[in-house]
Amino acid sequence: GADDCRLQFSGRVVIGESCARFDWPATRVVFSTTASRVAVRMDAGRNYFNVVVNGRRVAVLKGSQGVMDYWIDACPVGAPRAVVEFQKRTEARISTPLQVFFGGVTKP
């Protein structure tokens, strides 16, 4: 769940057992993985996110209303692990509240 100690949040975040809620720009969640692809399940509203893998921005993600899985290519072939970061870009005054759910998502 969102309260998993392997998830590192930075910024104003309300963390519950099943989801984390935040609405401020530059708020982020960071985790490491050995999976080649990972999904973040969230109701992203009208928000945009930087997707950063191993310190390099690899995508700008446009969110959508409703809970859905956003798939990210994470750990490059041959790499032992990757550090993945989602950074919220959208200003609070023009975005919608965000809920991020962790756990229960498997590789395709």
mmCIF file of C-alpha atoms in Angstrom:
data_model
loop_
_atom_site.group_PDB
_atom_site.id
_atom_site.type_symbol
_atom_site.label_atom_id
_atom_site.label_comp_id
_atom_site.label_asym_id
_atom_site.label_seq_id
_atom_site.Cartn_x
_atom_site.Cartn_y
_atom_site.Cartn_z
ATOM 1 C CA GLY A 1 0.000 0.000 0.000
ATOM 2 C CA ALA A 2 0.922 3.676 0.020
ATOM 3 C CA ASP A 3 2.237 3.316 3.558
ATOM 4 C CA ASP A 4 4.974 0.907 2.352
ATOM 5 C CA CYS A 5 8.333 2.082 3.741
ATOM 6 C CA ARG A 6 9.986 1.416 0.344
ATOM 7 C CA LEU A 7 8.110 4.405 -1.097
ATOM 8 C CA GLN A 8 9.714 7.769 -0.400
ATOM 9 C CA PHE A 9 7.449 10.810 -0.597
ATOM 10 C CA SER A 10 8.636 14.406 -0.662
ATOM 11 C CA GLY A 11 6.321 17.397 -0.262
ATOM 12 C CA ARG A 12 2.884 17.805 1.282
ATOM 13 C CA VAL A 13 1.419 14.311 1.217
ATOM 14 C CA VAL A 14 -1.390 12.628 3.139
ATOM 15 C CA ILE A 15 -0.493 8.943 3.270
ATOM 16 C CA GLY A 16 -3.137 6.341 3.960
ATOM 17 C CA GLU A 17 -2.977 2.564 3.902
ATOM 18 C CA SER A 18 -4.213 2.265 0.326
ATOM 19 C CA CYS A 19 -3.389 5.616 -1.261
ATOM 20 C CA ALA A 20 -1.429 8.838 -0.984
ATOM 21 C CA ARG A 21 -3.087 12.190 -1.712
ATOM 22 C CA PHE A 22 -1.293 15.342 -2.820
ATOM 23 C CA ASP A 23 -1.978 18.464 -4.833
ATOM 24 C CA TRP A 24 1.160 20.635 -4.692
ATOM 25 C CA PRO A 25 3.648 21.039 -7.540
ATOM 26 C CA ALA A 26 7.062 19.391 -7.042
ATOM 27 C CA THR A 27 5.555 16.768 -4.738
ATOM 28 C CA ARG A 28 7.068 13.418 -5.640
ATOM 29 C CA VAL A 29 7.259 9.741 -4.917
ATOM 30 C CA VAL A 30 10.450 7.713 -5.457
ATOM 31 C CA PHE A 31 10.992 3.954 -5.419
ATOM 32 C CA SER A 32 13.487 1.458 -6.775
ATOM 33 C CA THR A 33 12.691 -1.621 -8.808
ATOM 34 C CA THR A 34 14.252 -4.482 -10.723
ATOM 35 C CA ALA A 35 11.206 -4.780 -13.008
ATOM 36 C CA SER A 36 11.534 -3.772 -16.641
ATOM 37 C CA ARG A 37 8.065 -2.138 -16.507
ATOM 38 C CA VAL A 38 6.053 -0.816 -13.603
ATOM 39 C CA ALA A 39 2.636 0.748 -13.215
ATOM 40 C CA VAL A 40 1.481 3.505 -10.955
ATOM 41 C CA ARG A 41 -2.271 3.303 -10.347
ATOM 42 C CA MET A 42 -3.805 6.692 -9.794
ATOM 43 C CA ASP A 43 -6.667 9.059 -10.352
ATOM 44 C CA ALA A 44 -4.455 11.717 -11.895
ATOM 45 C CA GLY A 45 -7.148 14.242 -12.746
ATOM 46 C CA ARG A 46 -5.890 17.093 -14.912
ATOM 47 C CA ASN A 47 -2.302 16.809 -13.684
ATOM 48 C CA TYR A 48 1.025 16.464 -15.465
ATOM 49 C CA PHE A 49 4.053 14.575 -14.113
ATOM 50 C CA ASN A 50 7.725 14.278 -14.868
ATOM 51 C CA VAL A 51 8.727 10.619 -15.005
ATOM 52 C CA VAL A 52 12.369 10.254 -14.012
ATOM 53 C CA VAL A 53 14.328 6.985 -14.253
ATOM 54 C CA ASN A 54 17.854 6.828 -12.844
ATOM 55 C CA GLY A 55 18.045 10.616 -12.632
ATOM 56 C CA ARG A 56 16.967 11.257 -16.241
ATOM 57 C CA ARG A 57 13.547 12.563 -17.262
ATOM 58 C CA VAL A 58 12.153 10.001 -19.681
ATOM 59 C CA ALA A 59 8.595 11.273 -20.101
ATOM 60 C CA VAL A 60 6.026 13.888 -19.253
ATOM 61 C CA LEU A 61 2.830 12.096 -18.319
ATOM 62 C CA LYS A 62 -0.593 13.691 -18.841
ATOM 63 C CA GLY A 63 -3.078 12.422 -16.297
ATOM 64 C CA SER A 64 -6.717 11.500 -16.837
ATOM 65 C CA GLN A 65 -9.812 11.476 -14.653
ATOM 66 C CA GLY A 66 -10.604 8.150 -13.046
ATOM 67 C CA VAL A 67 -8.414 5.433 -11.572
ATOM 68 C CA MET A 68 -6.139 3.854 -14.162
ATOM 69 C CA ASP A 69 -2.681 2.276 -14.476
ATOM 70 C CA TYR A 70 0.141 4.338 -16.003
ATOM 71 C CA TRP A 71 2.852 1.999 -17.336
ATOM 72 C CA ILE A 72 6.481 3.092 -17.319
ATOM 73 C CA ASP A 73 9.555 1.423 -18.811
ATOM 74 C CA ALA A 74 11.717 1.236 -15.702
ATOM 75 C CA CYS A 75 14.792 -0.964 -15.423
ATOM 76 C CA PRO A 76 16.896 -0.991 -18.602
ATOM 77 C CA VAL A 77 18.024 -4.386 -19.891
ATOM 78 C CA GLY A 78 21.224 -5.388 -18.131
ATOM 79 C CA ALA A 79 20.822 -2.891 -15.272
ATOM 80 C CA PRO A 80 20.542 -4.397 -11.780
ATOM 81 C CA ARG A 81 17.838 -1.940 -10.676
ATOM 82 C CA ALA A 82 16.274 1.422 -11.457
ATOM 83 C CA VAL A 83 15.198 4.366 -9.334
ATOM 84 C CA VAL A 84 11.842 5.688 -10.549
ATOM 85 C CA GLU A 85 10.450 9.082 -9.604
ATOM 86 C CA PHE A 86 7.102 10.748 -10.321
ATOM 87 C CA GLN A 87 7.164 14.538 -9.867
ATOM 88 C CA LYS A 88 3.932 16.517 -9.998
ATOM 89 C CA ARG A 89 4.267 19.471 -12.393
ATOM 90 C CA THR A 90 0.799 21.045 -12.286
ATOM 91 C CA GLU A 91 0.074 24.078 -10.095
ATOM 92 C CA ALA A 92 -2.540 23.378 -7.419
ATOM 93 C CA ARG A 93 -4.836 26.183 -8.633
ATOM 94 C CA ILE A 94 -5.307 24.598 -12.086
ATOM 95 C CA SER A 95 -5.173 20.919 -11.216
ATOM 96 C CA THR A 96 -7.471 18.469 -9.522
ATOM 97 C CA PRO A 97 -6.623 16.555 -6.330
ATOM 98 C CA LEU A 98 -4.557 13.461 -6.944
ATOM 99 C CA GLN A 99 -4.776 9.982 -5.447
ATOM 100 C CA VAL A 100 -1.978 7.465 -5.985
ATOM 101 C CA PHE A 101 -2.587 3.797 -5.122
ATOM 102 C CA PHE A 102 0.292 1.372 -4.657
ATOM 103 C CA GLY A 103 0.306 -2.388 -4.560
ATOM 104 C CA GLY A 104 -1.561 -5.057 -6.432
ATOM 105 C CA VAL A 105 -0.216 -4.134 -9.872
ATOM 106 C CA THR A 106 1.783 -6.729 -11.766
ATOM 107 C CA LYS A 107 3.990 -6.608 -14.835
ATOM 108 C CA PRO A 108 2.156 -7.162 -18.146
#
